[in-house]
Amino acid sequence: MAELSLIEALRAGIDEAMAADERVFIFGEDVGKRGGVFRVTEGLQDKYGPWRVIDSPLAEGIIVGACIGAALYGMRPIAEIQFADFIWPAMNQIVSEAARICYRSNGDWNVPLVIRAPYGGGIHGALYHSQSVESIFAHVPGLKVVVPATPYDVKGMIRSAIDDPNPVLFFEHKKTYRLIKGQVPDGEYRVPIGKADVKRQGSDVTVITYGLMLHYALEAAEALAGTDGIETEVLDLRSVRPLDVEAILASARKTGKVLIVHEDNLTAGIGAEVAALIAEHAFEYLDAPIMRLCGPDVPAMPFAATLEEAFMPSPEKIAAKLRELAAY
Amino acid sequence: MTDVQPGSVATGLDHGDLVAIYEKMLLARLLDERQWILNRQGKAPFVISCQGHEAAQVGSAYALTPGKDWILPYYRDLGVVLTLGVTPSEVMMGLFARAGDPNSGGRQMPAHYGYRKLKIVTQSSPTGTQVPHAVGIGLGIKIRNELAGRIVDDAVAWVSFGEGTSSQGEVHEAMNLAGIHRLPVIFVCENNGYAISVPQRMQMGIENVADRAAGYGFPGVVVDGGDPIACYEATLAAVERARRGEGPTLLEFKCVRLTPHSSDDNDRTYRTPEEIKAIRQHDPLARFAAYLQAEGILNEAREAELRERIKRLVNEATAAAEAAPPPDPATLLQHVYCGDQ
Ligand SMILES: Cc1ncc(C[n+]2csc(CCOP(=O)(O)OP(=O)(O)O)c2C)c(N)n1
């Protein structure tokens, strides 16, 4: 066991996968000598050489498109998109191609591809370095979309993503890279895709969340337990496609009061899907309306600190909402 | 019939090869014509043609090794897939959207070719998306060879598209990457002068798509797409170059489109009657038949016999596919994810 930051855990997972399987290679902007602008791949080119960690030209369409081809050939590519905000030039390849290749070929072909991208705000990145993009991809059958938020989960899930015979979008909240630290076993292990995790047990209210908001929700839950005696259950989705429907319903049935928190915009976000599932399958267990605390419906985070703060859900905003829910 | 025809020494093609190429061209043509009849009979909702491209397709594909090289065709490439081993009845299963359609089990529109057994990579409808995949396959081959320190896989990725599609950003991004790493990719532009109704001069400010190759750092070659021997030779040179690890080539086959864009199109709304008549003069099938006859490789009796045999094949394929079962509705939800059965 070692205490690692999220970024160290992620790198360790990728490193282990590359050591285990020569077909695994990394393709993205600045991933080589520089080790990525966030340094996720730092040292890997020195270790595995320039044909395992390859600097791509500045063109997201070909990063993903070529990785699809390499995956069809039998490789296990990891595509890095420098910021999730710049994934749109690759949209055609992700949605029209990667997501549909298995279906459209009647199972003849498949795409074992991981697309990694740092996402999320609160880092003064403004509109084009702060976006949350997960719900757009989660809408697409054929894609898996994961958003792990702890060092343990990140390391275990990157291994599952690389093993997966399907395209997996692997989103890393960039604010968690160095902020979040945790215990990580030394050896190899996997965290399955599609399984949520109860990160805090509670009996009064449930928060369903993922990403950076997991940590804010845990902070809010601790504060509330101390000040108000409200016991909050915190369910970390980890994977937004597929969703762990059983875990969502189990927690909703247990507490009867559900708050969904995400940084992504409110409308048609993951919260809408989670709320619909609970309303359809656990309605009679509810003691209060399902509530959502999300990023507002503005295109993305503005640069000014005051505006950014106004955009982001925070532990304080979550605690206030939980109080409202508990009192309902 | 024993004369060595001019050029056959240089190409290595003997009379048997030339007749085999002609047979595939004829098969592609007759199968294509039958599809239009079925469309007009209301039995096939959608047809898109290879007519006018047969020489380019069969000639080029004849230079590839089936089952070894990776093939990323586009919707017009009936002649390509037939040359590589897809059978007429498999093509007809695709037309009728039968469960036995090897492309997609009836999920995609006709002419979206794909067949893992033959390394024909599944294709979609957005134009040009297959070009990055070909380059990715080339990258995979290159990585393997580089890691081994020698050529352990000398396969090539062969990918085709029209001149209209060459306007797509993905095509440029793909060629750029292939140029950077000298990847074993053969880019094939089948230029028939039109993207549906839009003529080439509204797609690009230059005369030859092949000229663009210079901007990516590899050779571009303009080839007479009506001459299967020229198409074979040009492709073979590109394939050998790629197999030696010397990198990509862009081939531009100047073709004609003898039909409307598809069964949903009416080319009389944008082509003059004179033009439609004039392009008939460039029918590659008639041209190659005349050549083979002039060379004494084919005579009228043999040609008639060949046509009879291929017509029978087309009839049998049509009947077999028509009688084949459609996909079971219960399979609708299958294969969303690999291994989800
Ligand atoms: C991205 C995209 N845009 C538009 C279309 C509609 N479309 C299908 S084929 C075609 C013309 C393609 O022309 P070209 O590449 O020259 O090939 P040709 O059909 O002439 O052989 C168009 C516009 C499409 N399939 N995909």
XYZ file of C-alpha atoms and ligand atoms in Angstrom:
695
model
C 0.000 0.000 0.000
C 1.185 3.453 -0.790
C -0.396 6.859 -0.588
C -0.636 8.201 -4.118
C -2.139 11.223 -5.737
C -4.780 10.503 -8.346
C -2.372 11.297 -11.145
C 0.268 8.953 -9.741
C -2.261 6.176 -9.416
C -3.402 6.710 -12.989
C 0.159 6.631 -14.283
C 0.874 3.491 -12.264
C -2.143 1.771 -13.815
C -1.113 2.703 -17.338
C 2.475 1.686 -16.635
C 1.394 -1.749 -15.381
C -0.821 -2.250 -18.436
C 2.012 -1.299 -20.793
C 4.401 -3.645 -19.014
C 1.889 -6.473 -19.237
C 0.901 -6.109 -22.892
C 3.062 -4.874 -25.747
C -0.046 -4.008 -27.765
C -0.868 -1.132 -25.403
C 0.356 2.208 -26.730
C -0.390 5.878 -26.070
C -1.192 8.407 -28.788
C -1.885 12.076 -28.104
C -0.584 15.617 -28.083
C 2.578 16.211 -26.055
C 2.387 12.768 -24.446
C 6.018 11.874 -25.258
C 8.935 13.895 -23.901
C 6.660 16.296 -22.060
C 4.593 13.460 -20.564
C 1.348 15.241 -21.325
C 0.509 18.788 -20.283
C -0.724 17.389 -16.955
C 2.214 14.904 -16.856
C 0.033 11.795 -16.705
C 2.381 9.961 -19.083
C 5.565 11.381 -17.608
C 8.500 8.982 -17.925
C 6.603 6.426 -19.973
C 8.286 7.257 -23.269
C 11.702 6.899 -21.637
C 10.621 3.523 -20.336
C 8.779 2.107 -23.348
C 10.238 4.005 -26.273
C 8.883 6.286 -28.982
C 6.696 3.608 -30.592
C 4.699 2.934 -27.408
C 4.200 6.593 -26.445
C 3.693 8.588 -29.615
C 3.258 12.337 -29.987
C 0.367 12.935 -32.356
C -0.007 15.873 -34.688
C -2.420 18.508 -33.410
C -5.568 16.937 -34.820
C -8.090 15.211 -32.576
C -9.968 13.595 -35.449
C -6.922 11.591 -36.434
C -5.942 10.849 -32.820
C -9.180 8.944 -32.351
C -9.567 7.813 -35.972
C -6.098 6.299 -36.151
C -6.549 4.676 -32.750
C -9.737 3.046 -34.029
C -7.771 1.648 -36.966
C -4.984 0.432 -34.693
C -7.574 -1.213 -32.436
C -9.122 -2.946 -35.444
C -5.640 -4.157 -36.329
C -5.302 -5.725 -32.883
C -3.518 -3.088 -30.838
C -4.747 -1.702 -27.499
C -4.512 2.058 -28.023
C -4.931 4.705 -25.354
C -5.826 8.001 -27.020
C -5.209 11.111 -24.967
C -7.299 14.194 -25.664
C -5.417 17.053 -24.054
C -8.557 18.671 -22.624
C -12.083 17.252 -22.889
C -13.043 20.626 -24.356
C -11.102 19.730 -27.514
C -12.742 16.384 -28.092
C -15.299 17.767 -30.554
C -13.162 17.459 -33.695
C -13.088 13.732 -32.869
C -16.847 13.502 -32.327
C -17.513 11.977 -35.728
C -14.981 9.234 -35.105
C -16.240 8.533 -31.587
C -19.961 8.552 -32.260
C -20.269 7.522 -35.920
C -17.434 5.029 -35.821
C -16.124 3.721 -32.484
C -19.559 3.462 -30.904
C -21.189 1.705 -33.852
C -18.567 -0.576 -35.293
C -19.613 -3.629 -33.297
C -23.314 -3.056 -33.900
C -23.083 -2.157 -37.556
C -20.868 -5.128 -38.377
C -23.212 -7.488 -36.521
C -20.453 -8.297 -34.059
C -17.820 -8.977 -36.749
C -15.541 -6.116 -35.675
C -14.950 -4.399 -32.336
C -12.910 -1.504 -31.048
C -10.875 -2.033 -27.863
C -10.022 1.636 -27.396
C -9.576 3.905 -24.388
C -9.967 7.643 -24.864
C -8.638 9.570 -21.855
C -9.470 13.198 -21.282
C -9.090 15.630 -18.388
C -12.363 17.469 -17.812
C -14.032 19.802 -15.350
C -13.530 23.243 -13.886
C -12.702 25.146 -10.784
C -9.155 25.659 -12.030
C -9.543 29.039 -13.743
C -9.585 27.412 -17.140
C -12.562 29.377 -18.426
C -14.890 28.208 -21.161
C -12.494 25.994 -23.079
C -10.527 24.287 -20.341
C -13.346 23.485 -17.914
C -16.069 21.596 -19.715
C -17.872 18.529 -18.457
C -18.763 16.470 -21.509
C -19.786 13.111 -20.090
C -23.533 13.278 -20.607
C -23.163 13.847 -24.343
C -21.242 10.596 -24.686
C -23.323 8.752 -22.117
C -26.275 9.191 -24.448
C -24.588 7.070 -27.115
C -25.137 3.297 -27.060
C -21.909 1.464 -27.782
C -19.754 3.744 -25.653
C -18.766 3.217 -22.046
C -18.174 6.378 -20.041
C -16.358 6.339 -16.725
C -15.505 9.116 -14.289
C -13.480 7.669 -11.403
C -12.577 10.098 -8.632
C -10.227 8.375 -6.181
C -6.690 7.097 -6.695
C -7.809 3.543 -5.931
C -10.668 3.667 -8.434
C -8.630 5.399 -11.118
C -5.903 2.781 -11.061
C -8.310 -0.131 -11.050
C -10.593 1.338 -13.677
C -7.905 2.263 -16.177
C -6.939 -1.412 -16.192
C -10.573 -2.442 -16.766
C -10.886 0.148 -19.521
C -7.781 -1.155 -21.305
C -9.017 -4.759 -20.953
C -12.460 -3.858 -22.280
C -13.175 -4.959 -25.858
C -15.315 -1.837 -26.342
C -14.535 1.876 -26.647
C -14.289 3.473 -23.207
C -14.226 7.204 -22.537
C -12.135 7.749 -19.429
C -12.708 11.167 -17.911
C -10.405 12.500 -15.213
C -11.359 15.610 -13.279
C -8.275 17.745 -13.630
C -8.727 19.361 -10.205
C -8.510 15.930 -8.574
C -5.161 15.070 -10.210
C -3.013 16.401 -7.386
C -5.625 17.457 -4.834
C -6.882 13.961 -4.124
C -4.621 11.403 -2.477
C -5.375 7.945 -1.234
C -4.173 4.446 -0.438
C -3.448 2.313 -3.467
C -2.349 -1.344 -3.350
C 0.988 -2.028 -5.009
C -0.068 -5.014 -7.073
C -2.452 -5.354 -9.969
C -6.191 -5.151 -9.376
C -9.277 -4.132 -11.318
C -12.258 -1.941 -10.494
C -15.128 -3.034 -12.715
C -16.833 -0.654 -15.130
C -20.531 -0.205 -14.423
C -20.378 -0.601 -10.659
C -21.123 2.313 -8.343
C -19.612 2.487 -4.883
C -21.063 3.668 -1.581
C -18.298 5.948 -0.360
C -20.136 6.862 2.841
C -22.950 5.009 4.571
C -25.926 7.012 5.800
C -29.579 6.574 6.664
C -31.220 9.991 6.261
C -30.470 11.256 2.769
C -28.585 10.068 -0.302
C -26.251 12.047 -2.528
C -25.624 10.488 -5.916
C -22.616 11.986 -7.609
C -19.266 11.410 -9.340
C -15.994 13.127 -10.135
C -14.791 16.111 -8.149
C -18.293 16.462 -6.705
C -17.813 13.183 -4.858
C -15.218 14.872 -2.677
C -17.365 17.954 -2.164
C -20.319 15.751 -1.236
C -18.230 13.806 1.275
C -17.087 17.084 2.817
C -20.680 18.305 3.025
C -21.806 14.995 4.550
C -19.150 15.156 7.270
C -20.058 18.731 8.072
C -23.769 17.927 8.296
C -23.192 14.908 10.491
C -21.302 17.126 12.926
C -23.583 20.148 12.947
C -27.059 18.794 12.172
C -26.860 15.109 12.982
C -27.970 14.301 9.445
C -26.466 11.039 8.184
C -25.812 11.239 4.459
C -25.178 8.282 2.201
C -22.823 9.153 -0.656
C -23.050 7.018 -3.762
C -20.204 7.436 -6.243
C -21.433 6.412 -9.682
C -17.883 6.022 -11.075
C -19.404 4.903 -14.346
C -22.096 6.980 -16.051
C -22.597 4.513 -18.889
C -23.510 1.888 -18.018
C -25.145 3.192 -14.841
C -25.339 0.886 -11.823
C -29.124 0.909 -11.635
C -29.272 -1.550 -8.736
C -26.986 0.553 -6.541
C -28.932 3.732 -7.365
C -32.259 2.141 -6.515
C -30.917 0.465 -3.387
C -29.717 3.744 -1.911
C -32.899 5.595 -2.928
C -34.994 2.885 -1.242
C -32.811 2.999 1.863
C -33.042 6.729 2.581
C -36.102 7.806 0.554
C -34.461 11.187 -0.088
C -32.153 11.721 -3.024
C -29.998 14.625 -4.107
C -28.083 14.314 -7.362
C -25.004 16.481 -7.724
C -22.921 17.072 -10.805
C -20.795 19.836 -12.206
C -22.086 19.235 -15.736
C -24.975 21.457 -16.856
C -28.349 20.658 -15.340
C -30.457 20.032 -18.420
C -30.260 16.525 -19.847
C -27.316 15.768 -17.588
C -26.693 12.397 -15.944
C -28.884 13.563 -13.065
C -31.925 13.587 -15.322
C -31.391 9.921 -16.156
C -30.758 8.952 -12.532
C -33.880 10.840 -11.415
C -35.959 9.148 -14.079
C -34.742 5.705 -13.024
C -35.622 6.357 -9.393
C -39.009 7.852 -10.284
C -39.834 4.844 -12.429
C -38.578 2.062 -10.177
C -38.493 3.358 -6.592
C -41.279 5.947 -6.512
C -43.108 4.415 -3.584
C -40.008 4.581 -1.390
C -39.545 8.333 -1.780
C -40.205 10.769 1.069
C -39.294 13.867 -0.899
C -38.962 15.023 -4.477
C -35.712 14.029 -6.118
C -33.500 17.119 -6.101
C -30.613 18.155 -8.337
C -27.708 20.476 -7.713
C -25.774 20.943 -10.939
C -23.841 23.361 -13.064
C -26.221 26.000 -14.429
C -27.256 26.003 -18.091
C -24.561 28.320 -19.370
C -22.199 27.073 -22.098
C -19.254 26.704 -19.738
C -17.379 28.243 -16.881
C -16.371 31.898 -17.184
C -12.838 32.962 -16.236
C -13.455 35.534 -13.481
C -13.149 33.971 -10.029
C -16.508 35.324 -8.945
C -18.276 33.855 -11.950
C -16.469 30.544 -11.661
C -17.458 30.277 -8.026
C -21.028 31.071 -8.918
C -20.971 28.242 -11.468
C -19.415 25.492 -9.353
C -21.376 23.427 -6.858
C -19.445 23.566 -3.579
C -19.511 21.689 -0.270
C -21.480 24.592 1.197
C -24.072 24.584 -1.574
C -24.410 20.818 -1.275
C -24.813 21.020 2.523
C -27.525 23.662 2.168
C -29.410 21.541 -0.345
C -29.091 18.466 1.884
C -30.541 20.370 4.807
C -33.483 21.374 2.654
C -33.964 17.785 1.562
C -33.638 16.337 5.073
C -36.215 18.783 6.378
C -38.756 18.040 3.670
C -4.268 -16.794 -78.070
C -0.680 -17.533 -77.147
C 0.695 -14.135 -78.081
C 2.198 -12.224 -75.240
C 0.294 -8.976 -75.185
C 2.220 -5.709 -74.879
C 2.856 -4.771 -71.307
C 2.240 -8.211 -69.919
C 5.913 -8.816 -69.422
C 6.328 -5.632 -67.434
C 3.271 -6.205 -65.279
C 3.716 -9.905 -64.816
C 0.105 -10.374 -65.828
C -0.401 -13.295 -68.172
C -3.435 -14.003 -70.299
C -5.046 -15.944 -67.497
C -4.766 -12.897 -65.248
C -6.185 -10.589 -67.912
C -9.160 -12.852 -68.470
C -9.648 -13.175 -64.704
C -9.662 -9.378 -64.415
C -12.150 -9.114 -67.248
C -14.373 -11.729 -65.621
C -14.477 -9.827 -62.341
C -15.222 -6.588 -64.176
C -18.037 -8.265 -66.060
C -19.367 -9.869 -62.886
C -19.357 -6.501 -61.144
C -21.200 -4.930 -64.071
C -23.855 -7.619 -64.426
C -24.420 -7.834 -60.689
C -24.744 -4.071 -60.590
C -27.195 -3.951 -63.485
C -29.297 -6.631 -61.828
C -29.456 -4.529 -58.660
C -30.949 -1.625 -60.615
C -33.566 -3.928 -62.137
C -34.471 -5.167 -58.676
C -34.676 -1.563 -57.524
C -37.009 -0.608 -60.349
C -39.106 -3.695 -59.548
C -39.497 -2.366 -56.028
C -37.573 -5.269 -54.514
C -34.460 -3.356 -53.450
C -34.925 0.046 -51.803
C -31.406 1.342 -52.458
C -28.700 0.791 -55.042
C -25.372 2.552 -55.518
C -23.265 1.676 -58.510
C -19.753 0.700 -59.446
C -20.486 1.227 -63.153
C -17.640 3.088 -64.789
C -15.229 2.216 -61.960
C -14.788 -1.494 -62.728
C -11.354 -1.182 -64.319
C -9.976 0.878 -61.436
C -11.509 -1.372 -58.798
C -10.672 -4.777 -60.190
C -7.283 -3.708 -61.539
C -6.269 -2.161 -58.229
C -7.632 -4.938 -56.016
C -5.861 -7.527 -58.173
C -2.553 -6.169 -56.837
C -3.544 -6.934 -53.231
C -3.254 -10.182 -51.318
C -6.670 -11.331 -50.056
C -6.720 -12.216 -46.375
C -3.385 -10.516 -45.791
C -3.854 -6.889 -46.769
C -6.369 -4.679 -45.000
C -9.106 -3.332 -47.239
C -11.177 -0.232 -46.422
C -13.433 0.228 -49.427
C -16.166 2.780 -50.000
C -19.707 2.195 -51.190
C -18.847 2.058 -54.898
C -16.309 -0.727 -54.490
C -18.336 -3.716 -55.632
C -15.520 -4.654 -58.025
C -12.997 -4.497 -55.193
C -14.841 -6.794 -52.829
C -15.689 -9.299 -55.571
C -12.012 -9.445 -56.538
C -11.034 -10.084 -52.932
C -13.427 -12.979 -52.533
C -16.887 -11.764 -51.543
C -19.373 -13.918 -53.459
C -22.246 -12.653 -55.620
C -24.804 -14.217 -53.302
C -23.213 -12.475 -50.309
C -23.504 -9.175 -52.178
C -27.150 -9.889 -52.934
C -27.791 -10.768 -49.267
C -26.634 -7.243 -48.473
C -28.942 -5.797 -51.105
C -31.934 -7.631 -49.666
C -30.846 -7.004 -46.047
C -30.752 -10.697 -45.209
C -29.431 -12.222 -42.003
C -26.646 -13.810 -44.032
C -25.312 -10.458 -45.271
C -21.644 -10.643 -44.237
C -21.304 -6.853 -44.099
C -23.745 -6.193 -41.315
C -26.398 -8.882 -41.084
C -28.824 -6.534 -42.801
C -28.236 -3.630 -40.433
C -26.623 -1.248 -42.871
C -27.747 0.000 -46.244
C -26.481 -2.013 -49.203
C -22.887 -1.443 -50.362
C -21.520 -0.757 -46.890
C -18.942 -3.474 -47.279
C -17.186 -5.250 -44.430
C -16.037 -8.814 -43.880
C -13.635 -9.706 -41.119
C -12.605 -13.026 -42.659
C -11.263 -11.138 -45.684
C -9.902 -8.198 -43.648
C -12.454 -5.943 -45.288
C -13.039 -3.362 -42.573
C -16.621 -2.345 -41.751
C -17.601 0.997 -43.254
C -20.189 3.619 -42.371
C -22.035 6.284 -44.354
C -20.316 9.531 -43.292
C -17.813 9.959 -46.107
C -14.095 9.730 -45.415
C -14.262 8.263 -41.907
C -12.549 5.098 -43.150
C -9.393 6.957 -44.163
C -8.171 7.554 -40.563
C -8.869 3.889 -39.836
C -6.628 2.801 -42.699
C -3.886 5.029 -41.362
C -4.416 3.597 -37.868
C -3.995 0.102 -39.267
C -0.842 1.307 -40.988
C 0.301 2.728 -37.653
C -0.363 -0.611 -35.963
C 1.703 -2.401 -38.603
C 4.485 0.145 -38.233
C 4.537 -0.106 -34.429
C 4.765 -3.887 -34.589
C 7.620 -3.741 -37.069
C 9.464 -1.050 -35.131
C 9.159 -2.977 -31.865
C 10.447 -6.119 -33.569
C 13.276 -4.184 -35.219
C 12.422 -5.718 -38.607
C 9.429 -6.188 -40.882
C 7.336 -8.897 -39.238
C 4.154 -7.815 -40.998
C 4.387 -6.496 -44.553
C 0.646 -6.111 -45.027
C -0.677 -2.836 -46.415
C -3.881 -0.917 -45.731
C -5.727 -0.054 -48.962
C -8.403 2.624 -48.622
C -10.611 4.300 -51.210
C -12.858 7.354 -51.493
C -14.196 9.755 -54.090
C -12.772 13.142 -55.040
C -15.657 14.871 -53.254
C -14.770 13.041 -50.067
C -11.194 14.237 -50.401
C -12.545 17.600 -49.199
C -13.144 16.099 -45.742
C -10.804 17.202 -42.974
C -10.402 13.637 -41.799
C -8.899 12.659 -45.147
C -6.295 15.407 -44.850
C -5.553 14.576 -41.210
C -5.119 10.948 -42.157
C -2.740 11.626 -45.043
C -0.748 13.980 -42.856
C -0.222 11.265 -40.222
C 0.646 8.683 -42.873
C 3.265 11.075 -44.247
C 4.798 11.778 -40.846
C 5.484 8.101 -40.126
C 5.704 6.716 -43.685
C 2.910 4.273 -42.974
C 2.075 1.363 -45.281
C -1.148 2.822 -46.655
C -2.418 3.018 -50.237
C -4.817 5.938 -50.617
C -7.050 5.418 -53.631
C -9.182 8.233 -54.971
C -11.705 7.030 -57.545
C -12.350 10.338 -59.240
C -15.502 10.319 -61.343
C -15.817 14.090 -61.496
C -18.921 14.357 -59.348
C -19.940 14.292 -55.703
C -23.642 13.559 -56.267
C -24.360 16.643 -58.405
C -21.396 18.817 -57.485
C -18.610 18.810 -60.077
C -14.957 18.589 -59.165
C -14.311 22.278 -59.853
C -16.573 23.100 -56.887
C -14.610 20.707 -54.632
C -11.051 21.873 -55.189
C -8.973 24.503 -56.849
C -6.619 22.027 -58.467
C -6.886 19.560 -61.310
C -5.580 16.421 -59.639
C -6.302 15.070 -56.177
C -2.981 13.221 -56.500
C -1.131 16.551 -56.486
C -1.997 16.930 -52.829
C 0.247 14.020 -51.876
C 3.284 16.278 -52.272
C 1.947 18.383 -49.412
C 2.032 15.345 -47.133
C 5.409 14.118 -48.255
C 4.663 11.090 -50.407
C 4.062 10.318 -54.078
C 0.764 10.957 -55.809
C 0.045 9.290 -59.135
C -2.644 10.053 -61.682
C -3.807 6.901 -63.410
C -6.208 6.243 -66.267
C -9.040 4.653 -64.294
C -10.465 3.119 -67.441
C -7.427 0.884 -67.926
C -7.294 -2.043 -65.479
C -3.697 -2.884 -66.379
C -2.556 0.653 -65.586
C -4.508 0.559 -62.320
C -2.960 -2.795 -61.437
C 0.554 -1.593 -62.220
C 0.210 1.610 -60.256
C -1.237 -0.220 -57.271
C 1.399 -2.928 -57.392
C 4.149 -0.312 -57.360
C 2.500 1.378 -54.366
C 2.026 -1.938 -52.569
C 5.627 -2.966 -53.081
C 6.809 0.405 -51.868
C 4.670 0.072 -48.746
C 5.780 -3.515 -48.109
C 9.403 -2.371 -48.208
C 8.601 0.115 -45.453
C 8.942 3.162 -47.710
C 5.546 4.600 -46.937
C 2.255 5.644 -48.465
C 1.170 6.489 -51.988
C -1.882 8.384 -53.198
C -3.337 6.955 -56.388
C -5.940 8.886 -58.306
C -7.906 6.827 -60.784
C -9.717 9.037 -63.272
C -13.041 7.275 -63.752
C -16.496 7.987 -65.084
C -19.774 7.455 -63.274
C -22.064 5.821 -65.800
C -25.140 5.913 -63.550
C -26.769 8.530 -61.340
C -25.119 8.835 -57.916
C -27.567 6.306 -56.481
C -31.049 4.941 -57.102
C -32.377 8.002 -55.255
C -30.657 10.420 -57.628
C -31.590 11.701 -61.075
C -28.498 12.909 -62.886
C -30.580 14.465 -65.655
C -31.180 17.357 -63.276
C -27.497 18.327 -63.457
C -25.963 16.567 -66.473
C -26.826 17.438 -70.066
C -28.078 14.664 -72.368
C -24.937 15.189 -74.450
C -22.747 14.605 -71.437
C -24.622 11.475 -70.429
C -24.160 10.179 -73.947
C -20.518 11.164 -74.056
C -19.510 9.351 -70.869
C -20.773 6.125 -72.421
C -17.801 6.395 -74.773
C -15.605 5.861 -71.732
C -17.140 2.608 -70.563
C -14.122 0.709 -69.184
C -15.739 -2.665 -69.699
C -16.308 -2.169 -73.428
C -12.847 -0.689 -73.725
C -11.120 -3.636 -72.064
C -13.208 -6.147 -74.031
C -12.144 -4.443 -77.253
C -8.522 -4.526 -76.123
C -8.643 -8.207 -75.243
C -10.260 -8.994 -78.563
C -7.722 -6.948 -80.491
C -4.984 -8.823 -78.670
C -6.606 -12.115 -79.539
C -7.073 -12.977 -75.870
C -10.848 -12.976 -76.141
C -13.136 -13.677 -79.083
C -16.838 -13.240 -79.508
C -17.694 -16.849 -78.839
C -15.669 -16.905 -75.634
C -17.118 -13.571 -74.551
C -20.679 -14.826 -75.115
C -19.932 -17.959 -73.149
C -18.479 -15.902 -70.321
C -21.511 -13.633 -70.196
C -23.810 -16.656 -70.096
C -21.919 -18.180 -67.203
C -21.822 -14.947 -65.218
C -25.506 -14.245 -65.869
C -26.300 -17.668 -64.479
C -24.201 -16.858 -61.428
C -26.063 -13.582 -60.956
C -29.415 -15.348 -61.344
C -28.475 -17.963 -58.798
C -27.147 -15.359 -56.378
C -30.329 -13.315 -56.704
C -32.567 -16.303 -56.151
C -30.557 -17.574 -53.209
C -30.483 -14.178 -51.493
C -34.149 -13.500 -52.136
C -35.025 -16.819 -50.527
C -32.702 -16.286 -47.557
C -34.266 -15.352 -44.210
C -34.312 -11.765 -42.937
C -32.725 -10.985 -39.573
C -34.703 -12.149 -36.536
C -36.231 -9.113 -34.770
C -34.966 -10.600 -31.509
C -31.424 -9.699 -32.649
C -32.190 -5.954 -32.602
C -30.509 -5.481 -29.243
C -27.464 -7.637 -29.929
C -23.894 -6.431 -30.418
C -24.349 -2.954 -28.960
C -21.299 -3.941 -26.956
C -18.806 -6.567 -27.973
C -19.292 -9.678 -25.885
C -22.722 -8.624 -24.597
C -24.532 -11.775 -25.739
C -20.186 13.371 -44.088
C -21.135 13.143 -45.202
N -21.689 14.200 -45.841
C -22.541 13.989 -46.855
C -22.881 12.732 -47.254
C -23.863 12.507 -48.390
N -23.121 11.975 -49.551
C -23.017 10.651 -49.778
S -22.065 10.302 -51.070
C -21.775 11.924 -51.395
C -20.899 12.302 -52.547
C -19.553 11.676 -52.484
O -18.853 11.998 -53.636
P -17.435 11.428 -53.955
O -16.619 11.362 -52.718
O -16.858 12.193 -55.092
O -17.690 9.916 -54.367
P -18.601 9.365 -55.556
O -19.955 9.088 -54.961
O -18.640 10.388 -56.628
O -17.939 8.119 -55.990
C -22.439 12.724 -50.474
C -22.436 14.196 -50.502
C -22.306 11.660 -46.539
N -22.584 10.390 -46.823
N -21.434 11.895 -45.539
